[in-house]
CSV table of C-alpha atoms in Angstrom, one decimal:
chain,number,residue,atom,x,y,z
A,1,MET,CA,0.3,0.2,-0.2
A,2,SER,CA,1.3,3.5,-1.1
A,3,GLU,CA,2.0,5.9,1.4
A,4,PRO,CA,-0.2,8.8,2.1
A,5,PHE,CA,0.3,12.4,0.7
A,6,PRO,CA,1.7,14.0,3.9
A,7,THR,CA,0.0,17.6,5.0
A,8,GLU,CA,2.6,20.7,5.7
A,9,ALA,CA,0.8,20.5,9.2
A,10,ALA,CA,2.2,16.6,9.6
A,11,VAL,CA,5.4,17.4,8.0
A,12,ARG,CA,6.0,20.3,10.4
A,13,ALA,CA,5.0,18.0,13.3
A,14,GLY,CA,7.5,15.9,12.8
A,15,LEU,CA,10.2,18.5,12.4
A,16,ASP,CA,8.9,20.0,15.5
A,17,ALA,CA,9.5,17.0,17.7
A,18,GLN,CA,13.3,16.3,16.4
A,19,ALA,CA,16.0,16.2,18.9
A,20,ARG,CA,16.5,20.3,18.7
A,21,PRO,CA,14.3,23.8,19.4
A,22,PRO,CA,11.6,23.5,16.8
A,23,GLY,CA,11.9,26.2,14.1
A,24,SER,CA,16.1,26.4,14.9
A,25,LEU,CA,16.7,25.7,11.2
A,26,GLY,CA,15.2,28.3,10.3
A,27,ARG,CA,14.4,28.6,6.3
A,28,ILE,CA,15.9,24.9,6.1
A,29,GLU,CA,12.9,23.9,8.1
A,30,ASP,CA,10.6,25.7,5.2
A,31,LEU,CA,12.5,23.7,2.4
A,32,ALA,CA,12.8,20.6,4.2
A,33,VAL,CA,8.5,21.1,3.8
A,34,GLU,CA,8.4,22.2,1.0
A,35,LEU,CA,10.4,19.4,-0.9
A,36,ALA,CA,7.8,16.9,1.1
A,37,LEU,CA,5.3,18.3,-0.5
A,38,ILE,CA,6.6,18.5,-3.8
A,39,GLN,CA,7.7,14.7,-3.9
A,40,ARG,CA,4.4,13.5,-1.6
A,41,THR,CA,6.2,11.9,0.7
A,42,ALA,CA,7.7,12.6,4.2
A,43,THR,CA,11.0,11.4,3.6
A,44,PRO,CA,12.2,13.7,0.8
A,45,ARG,CA,15.3,12.7,-1.4
A,46,ALA,CA,18.2,14.8,-3.1
A,47,ASP,CA,20.8,13.0,-3.2
A,48,ARG,CA,20.9,12.9,-7.4
A,49,ILE,CA,20.5,16.3,-8.4
A,50,ALA,CA,20.8,17.2,-12.2
A,51,LEU,CA,21.6,20.4,-14.0
A,52,LEU,CA,20.3,21.2,-17.5
A,53,ILE,CA,22.2,23.7,-19.0
A,54,PHE,CA,20.0,24.9,-22.4
A,55,ALA,CA,21.5,26.8,-25.0
A,56,GLY,CA,19.7,29.3,-27.3
A,57,ASP,CA,20.1,32.4,-29.8
A,58,HIS,CA,18.4,35.2,-30.1
A,59,GLY,CA,17.4,37.6,-33.0
A,60,LEU,CA,17.2,40.6,-30.8
A,61,THR,CA,21.1,40.4,-30.6
A,62,GLN,CA,20.8,41.7,-34.3
A,63,ASP,CA,19.4,45.1,-33.1
A,64,GLY,CA,22.7,45.4,-30.5
A,65,VAL,CA,20.6,44.3,-26.9
A,66,SER,CA,23.8,42.9,-25.6
A,67,ALA,CA,27.2,43.3,-25.1
A,68,TYR,CA,28.6,40.3,-26.9
A,69,PRO,CA,28.1,39.3,-30.0
A,70,ALA,CA,26.4,36.0,-30.8
A,71,GLU,CA,29.1,34.0,-31.6
A,72,VAL,CA,30.1,34.0,-27.7
A,73,THR,CA,26.6,31.5,-27.5
A,74,PRO,CA,28.3,28.6,-29.4
A,75,ALA,CA,31.9,29.5,-27.9
A,76,MET,CA,30.4,28.7,-24.3
A,77,VAL,CA,28.5,25.6,-25.1
A,78,ALA,CA,32.0,23.9,-26.1
A,79,THR,CA,33.5,25.3,-23.1
A,80,PHE,CA,30.6,23.7,-21.3
A,81,LEU,CA,31.2,20.4,-22.8
A,82,ALA,CA,35.2,21.1,-22.2
A,83,GLY,CA,34.2,21.4,-18.6
A,84,ARG,CA,36.2,24.6,-18.0
A,85,ALA,CA,32.8,27.1,-17.4
A,86,ALA,CA,31.9,28.4,-14.0
A,87,ALA,CA,28.9,26.0,-13.8
A,88,ASN,CA,31.4,23.0,-14.2
A,89,ALA,CA,33.6,23.9,-11.5
A,90,PHE,CA,30.4,25.0,-9.1
A,91,ALA,CA,29.4,21.5,-10.2
A,92,ARG,CA,32.1,19.5,-9.3
A,93,ALA,CA,32.5,21.2,-5.8
A,94,VAL,CA,29.0,20.5,-4.7
A,95,GLY,CA,28.5,16.8,-6.9
A,96,VAL,CA,25.8,17.8,-9.4
A,97,GLU,CA,25.2,16.3,-12.9
A,98,THR,CA,25.5,18.4,-15.8
A,99,THR,CA,23.6,17.9,-19.2
A,100,VAL,CA,23.9,20.5,-22.3
A,101,ILE,CA,21.3,20.8,-24.7
A,102,ASP,CA,21.4,22.6,-27.5
A,103,ALA,CA,17.8,24.2,-27.7
A,104,GLY,CA,18.3,26.7,-30.5
A,105,VAL,CA,21.7,27.6,-31.2
A,106,ALA,CA,22.3,29.7,-34.5
A,107,ALA,CA,25.2,27.3,-35.0
A,108,ASP,CA,26.2,23.8,-36.2
A,109,LEU,CA,27.2,21.7,-33.1
A,110,SER,CA,28.3,18.6,-33.0
A,111,HIS,CA,29.9,16.5,-29.5
A,112,PRO,CA,28.7,13.0,-28.0
A,113,ALA,CA,27.9,14.6,-25.0
A,114,LEU,CA,25.8,17.4,-26.2
A,115,VAL,CA,22.2,16.9,-26.7
A,116,ASP,CA,20.4,17.9,-30.2
A,117,ALA,CA,17.1,19.3,-29.0
A,118,LYS,CA,17.4,22.4,-31.8
A,119,THR,CA,13.9,23.9,-31.9
A,120,GLY,CA,15.3,26.7,-34.9
A,121,ARG,CA,19.0,28.1,-35.5
A,122,GLY,CA,18.0,31.1,-32.9
A,123,THR,CA,14.9,32.8,-32.9
A,124,LYS,CA,13.7,35.7,-35.1
A,125,ASN,CA,14.9,39.4,-34.2
A,126,ALA,CA,11.7,40.2,-31.5
A,127,ALA,CA,11.8,44.0,-32.1
A,128,ARG,CA,10.4,43.5,-35.8
A,129,GLU,CA,9.0,40.1,-35.8
A,130,PRO,CA,7.3,37.1,-33.6
A,131,ALA,CA,10.6,35.5,-32.1
A,132,MET,CA,8.8,32.2,-33.5
A,133,THR,CA,6.1,30.2,-34.7
A,134,PRO,CA,3.2,28.8,-32.3
A,135,ASP,CA,4.4,25.3,-33.4
A,136,GLN,CA,7.9,26.1,-32.5
A,137,ALA,CA,6.8,27.6,-28.9
A,138,ARG,CA,4.8,24.5,-28.6
A,139,LEU,CA,7.5,21.7,-29.6
A,140,ALA,CA,10.0,23.6,-27.3
A,141,LEU,CA,8.1,23.7,-24.3
A,142,ALA,CA,7.3,20.0,-25.5
A,143,ARG,CA,10.9,19.0,-25.8
A,144,GLY,CA,12.1,20.6,-22.5
A,145,ALA,CA,9.3,18.2,-20.5
A,146,GLU,CA,11.1,15.6,-22.5
A,147,GLN,CA,14.7,16.6,-21.4
A,148,ALA,CA,13.3,17.0,-17.9
A,149,THR,CA,11.5,13.3,-17.9
A,150,ALA,CA,14.9,12.0,-19.4
A,151,ALA,CA,17.1,13.3,-16.3
A,152,LEU,CA,14.5,11.3,-14.0
A,153,ASP,CA,14.4,8.4,-15.5
A,154,ARG,CA,18.3,8.4,-15.5
A,155,GLY,CA,17.7,8.5,-11.6
A,156,ALA,CA,17.9,12.1,-10.3
A,157,ASP,CA,15.5,13.3,-7.7
A,158,VAL,CA,15.8,16.9,-7.5
A,159,LEU,CA,16.1,18.8,-11.4
A,160,ALA,CA,18.4,22.4,-11.3
A,161,LEU,CA,17.7,24.9,-14.2
A,162,GLY,CA,20.5,26.7,-16.4
A,163,GLU,CA,20.8,28.3,-19.6
A,164,MET,CA,23.4,29.9,-21.7
A,165,GLY,CA,22.2,32.5,-24.8
A,166,ILE,CA,23.7,35.9,-25.5
A,167,GLY,CA,20.5,38.5,-25.7
A,168,SER,CA,18.6,36.0,-23.6
A,169,THR,CA,17.9,38.9,-20.9
A,170,ALA,CA,16.5,41.2,-23.2
A,171,SER,CA,13.8,38.1,-24.2
A,172,ALA,CA,13.3,37.3,-20.4
A,173,ALA,CA,13.2,41.6,-19.6
A,174,LEU,CA,9.9,41.1,-22.5
A,175,LEU,CA,8.5,38.1,-20.8
A,176,MET,CA,8.4,39.6,-17.6
A,177,HIS,CA,7.0,42.8,-18.6
A,178,ARG,CA,3.8,41.2,-19.9
A,179,LEU,CA,3.6,37.9,-17.7
A,180,ALA,CA,4.1,39.6,-14.5
A,181,PRO,CA,3.4,41.9,-15.4
A,182,ALA,CA,5.3,45.4,-14.8
A,183,PRO,CA,6.3,48.1,-16.6
A,184,LEU,CA,9.1,47.6,-18.9
A,185,ASP,CA,11.9,50.0,-17.7
A,186,ASP,CA,11.5,47.5,-14.4
A,187,CYS,CA,12.3,44.5,-16.1
A,188,VAL,CA,15.6,45.4,-18.3
A,189,GLY,CA,19.2,45.5,-16.8
A,190,VAL,CA,22.7,45.8,-17.8
A,191,GLY,CA,22.5,42.0,-18.6
A,192,THR,CA,26.3,40.7,-19.5
A,193,GLY,CA,27.6,44.4,-18.5
A,194,HIS,CA,25.9,47.2,-20.7
A,195,ASP,CA,27.5,50.6,-19.9
A,196,ALA,CA,24.8,53.6,-19.7
A,197,ALA,CA,24.8,54.3,-23.5
A,198,GLY,CA,24.2,50.7,-23.9
A,199,LEU,CA,21.9,50.1,-21.5
A,200,ALA,CA,19.7,53.1,-23.2
A,201,HIS,CA,20.1,51.7,-26.3
A,202,LYS,CA,18.5,48.0,-24.8
A,203,ARG,CA,15.6,49.9,-23.7
A,204,ALA,CA,14.9,51.9,-26.7
A,205,VAL,CA,15.0,48.2,-28.6
A,206,LEU,CA,13.0,46.2,-26.2
A,207,ALA,CA,10.3,49.6,-26.1
A,208,ARG,CA,9.8,48.8,-29.6
A,209,ALA,CA,9.3,44.6,-29.2
A,210,ALA,CA,7.1,45.7,-26.7
A,211,GLY,CA,5.1,48.1,-28.9
A,212,ARG,CA,4.8,45.5,-31.9
A,213,SER,CA,2.5,43.0,-30.1
A,214,ASP,CA,-0.1,43.9,-27.4
A,215,ALA,CA,0.1,40.4,-26.6
A,216,THR,CA,-1.0,38.8,-22.5
A,217,ALA,CA,-1.7,35.4,-23.3
A,218,PRO,CA,0.8,33.3,-22.1
A,219,LEU,CA,1.6,31.4,-24.9
A,220,GLU,CA,1.2,34.1,-27.6
A,221,VAL,CA,3.7,36.1,-24.8
A,222,LEU,CA,6.3,33.5,-25.3
A,223,ARG,CA,6.1,33.0,-29.2
A,224,GLN,CA,6.2,37.0,-29.6
A,225,PHE,CA,9.3,37.6,-27.4
A,226,GLY,CA,10.9,34.0,-26.1
A,227,GLY,CA,14.1,32.5,-26.7
A,228,TYR,CA,14.2,28.6,-27.0
A,229,GLU,CA,15.9,27.9,-24.0
A,230,ILE,CA,13.4,29.8,-22.3
A,231,ALA,CA,10.6,27.6,-23.6
A,232,MET,CA,12.4,24.5,-22.5
A,233,MET,CA,13.0,25.4,-19.7
A,234,ALA,CA,9.5,26.2,-19.4
A,235,GLY,CA,8.6,22.7,-20.4
A,236,ALA,CA,11.3,21.2,-18.3
A,237,ILE,CA,9.3,22.6,-14.9
A,238,HIS,CA,6.0,21.3,-16.4
A,239,GLY,CA,7.7,17.8,-17.2
A,240,ALA,CA,9.1,17.9,-13.9
A,241,ALA,CA,6.0,18.6,-12.1
A,242,ASP,CA,4.0,15.6,-14.2
A,243,ARG,CA,6.4,13.4,-12.0
A,244,ASN,CA,6.1,15.7,-8.6
A,245,ALA,CA,9.9,16.0,-8.5
A,246,PRO,CA,11.6,19.7,-7.5
A,247,VAL,CA,13.4,22.6,-9.6
A,248,ILE,CA,15.6,24.4,-8.8
A,249,VAL,CA,15.2,28.0,-10.6
A,250,ASP,CA,18.4,30.3,-11.0
A,251,GLY,CA,18.7,33.7,-11.8
A,252,PHE,CA,16.7,36.0,-13.9
A,253,ILE,CA,16.7,34.2,-17.3
A,254,CYS,CA,15.5,31.1,-15.9
A,255,THR,CA,12.8,32.9,-13.8
A,256,ALA,CA,11.1,34.3,-16.2
A,257,ALA,CA,11.3,30.8,-17.7
A,258,ALA,CA,9.2,29.8,-14.3
A,259,LEU,CA,7.2,33.0,-15.1
A,260,VAL,CA,6.0,31.4,-18.1
A,261,ALA,CA,5.5,27.9,-17.4
A,262,VAL,CA,3.7,29.0,-14.2
A,263,ARG,CA,1.1,31.4,-16.4
A,264,LEU,CA,0.8,28.4,-18.7
A,265,ARG,CA,-0.1,26.1,-15.6
A,266,PRO,CA,-0.7,27.8,-12.6
A,267,ALA,CA,-0.3,24.2,-10.5
A,268,THR,CA,3.4,24.3,-11.6
A,269,ARG,CA,4.5,26.7,-9.3
A,270,ARG,CA,4.4,23.9,-6.4
A,271,VAL,CA,7.4,22.2,-7.8
A,272,CYS,CA,9.6,25.3,-8.2
A,273,LEU,CA,12.4,25.9,-5.5
A,274,PHE,CA,14.5,29.4,-5.9
A,275,ALA,CA,17.8,29.8,-5.8
A,276,HIS,CA,19.1,33.1,-5.2
A,277,ARG,CA,18.2,36.5,-6.2
A,278,SER,CA,20.2,38.1,-8.7
A,279,ALA,CA,22.0,41.2,-9.3
A,280,GLU,CA,20.1,42.2,-12.7
A,281,ALA,CA,17.4,44.4,-12.3
A,282,GLY,CA,13.7,42.9,-11.9
A,283,HIS,CA,14.6,40.0,-11.0
A,284,GLY,CA,13.9,40.9,-7.0
A,285,ARG,CA,10.6,42.0,-8.6
A,286,MET,CA,9.9,38.9,-10.8
A,287,LEU,CA,10.2,37.0,-7.9
A,288,GLN,CA,7.9,38.5,-5.6
A,289,ALA,CA,4.9,38.2,-9.1
A,290,LEU,CA,5.7,34.3,-8.4
A,291,ASP,CA,5.8,34.8,-4.6
A,292,ALA,CA,9.0,33.4,-4.1
A,293,ARG,CA,11.3,33.2,-1.9
A,294,PRO,CA,15.0,33.2,-2.9
A,295,LEU,CA,17.6,30.7,-0.9
A,296,LEU,CA,20.8,33.2,-1.5
A,297,ASP,CA,21.6,36.4,-2.3
A,298,LEU,CA,24.8,36.5,-3.3
A,299,ASN,CA,25.1,39.5,-6.4
A,300,LEU,CA,25.5,37.1,-9.1
A,301,ARG,CA,24.1,37.7,-12.6
A,302,LEU,CA,26.3,35.1,-14.5
A,303,GLY,CA,23.2,32.5,-15.3
A,304,GLU,CA,24.8,28.8,-16.4
A,305,GLY,CA,22.8,27.5,-13.4
A,306,THR,CA,25.3,29.0,-11.1
A,307,GLY,CA,23.1,29.8,-8.3
A,308,ALA,CA,21.4,27.2,-8.3
A,309,LEU,CA,24.6,24.9,-7.9
A,310,LEU,CA,25.2,27.2,-5.2
A,311,ALA,CA,22.0,26.2,-3.7
A,312,ALA,CA,22.1,22.4,-4.5
A,313,PRO,CA,23.9,21.6,-0.9
A,314,LEU,CA,21.2,23.5,0.9
A,315,VAL,CA,18.2,21.5,-0.4
A,316,ARG,CA,20.1,18.3,-0.3
A,317,ALA,CA,20.3,19.0,3.8
A,318,ALA,CA,17.1,20.0,3.5
A,319,ALA,CA,16.0,16.6,2.6
A,320,LEU,CA,18.1,14.9,4.7
A,321,LEU,CA,16.5,16.7,8.2
A,322,SER,CA,13.9,13.4,7.7
A,323,ASP,CA,16.6,11.4,9.3
A,324,VAL,CA,17.3,13.4,12.1
A,325,ALA,CA,16.1,11.2,15.5
A,326,SER,CA,13.4,12.7,17.4
A,327,LEU,CA,13.5,14.0,20.9
A,328,ASP,CA,11.2,11.2,22.4
A,329,ASP,CA,13.8,8.6,20.9
A,330,VAL,CA,16.6,10.3,22.5
A,331,MET,CA,15.5,10.6,25.3
A,332,ALA,CA,14.7,6.8,25.8
A,333,GLY,CA,17.9,5.5,24.1
A,334,ARG,CA,16.3,4.6,20.7
A,335,LEU,CA,19.0,5.7,18.8
């Protein structure tokens, strides 16, 4: 007979009965409760965490919204596959498996460890036309769900999301503008490192993009302004939710994907664990729109899943709280 789903009250009662003052582990106790409710068990697991890094290019870069050229995207994919990126270093430090997925890089890529899920060779320029077709948006969502399912089938207990794509903060800002919703100026930040002139130009391009379409329906907003990697991360959250698997959401761009996922399927919010508040302008407000409390605040703005990786040990620790002895067992010598 299967274990009944625990209630929040039951999980908290079990934590309060442990051999320590109730509430003494603060947010880690809250995280333990979240994991138990997501996995629908009083003994959650987070031994194996899998990072999925989705890579894609954005047509918006044609209008100079990034301080870096689009050629950086395939170069960084090669760096991930060589194990030499910051995400690789952090993954080794915390014992997390990493999979790199070509969601829509505007280059021909080939590597035995690269997952080819390319939906297109970069999106169209959203300042001038829809970023993708409706069929491409739906396909990217479906392929993201497939990647989540595959990682869970390989034995992952928890998924972590990361991304790579020059122009991605511009796309994420437009998604936030429509889906949070929030004024566009509150959503646009320096991204990879704009100076004042570059930021002003980025704002102007994104204002032109926003003025091109009045879309507010989530799927239409995604296809007008999104990126293939963002769509696939949203789909991955849907796939994880179908399996009651927690997802550690990284920074600004990953949170935009979570916003898309939740606006499309509100119930999927329950599986999202938000790793950190990034230094990108707008991230705090987007977290508020999702009623999310991030675990860390380290002034990060790299992406790649680096914040999610740094939060991974906290998730593992929270899951292991179910192994802590009760005060009754301690006092009775039943250890």
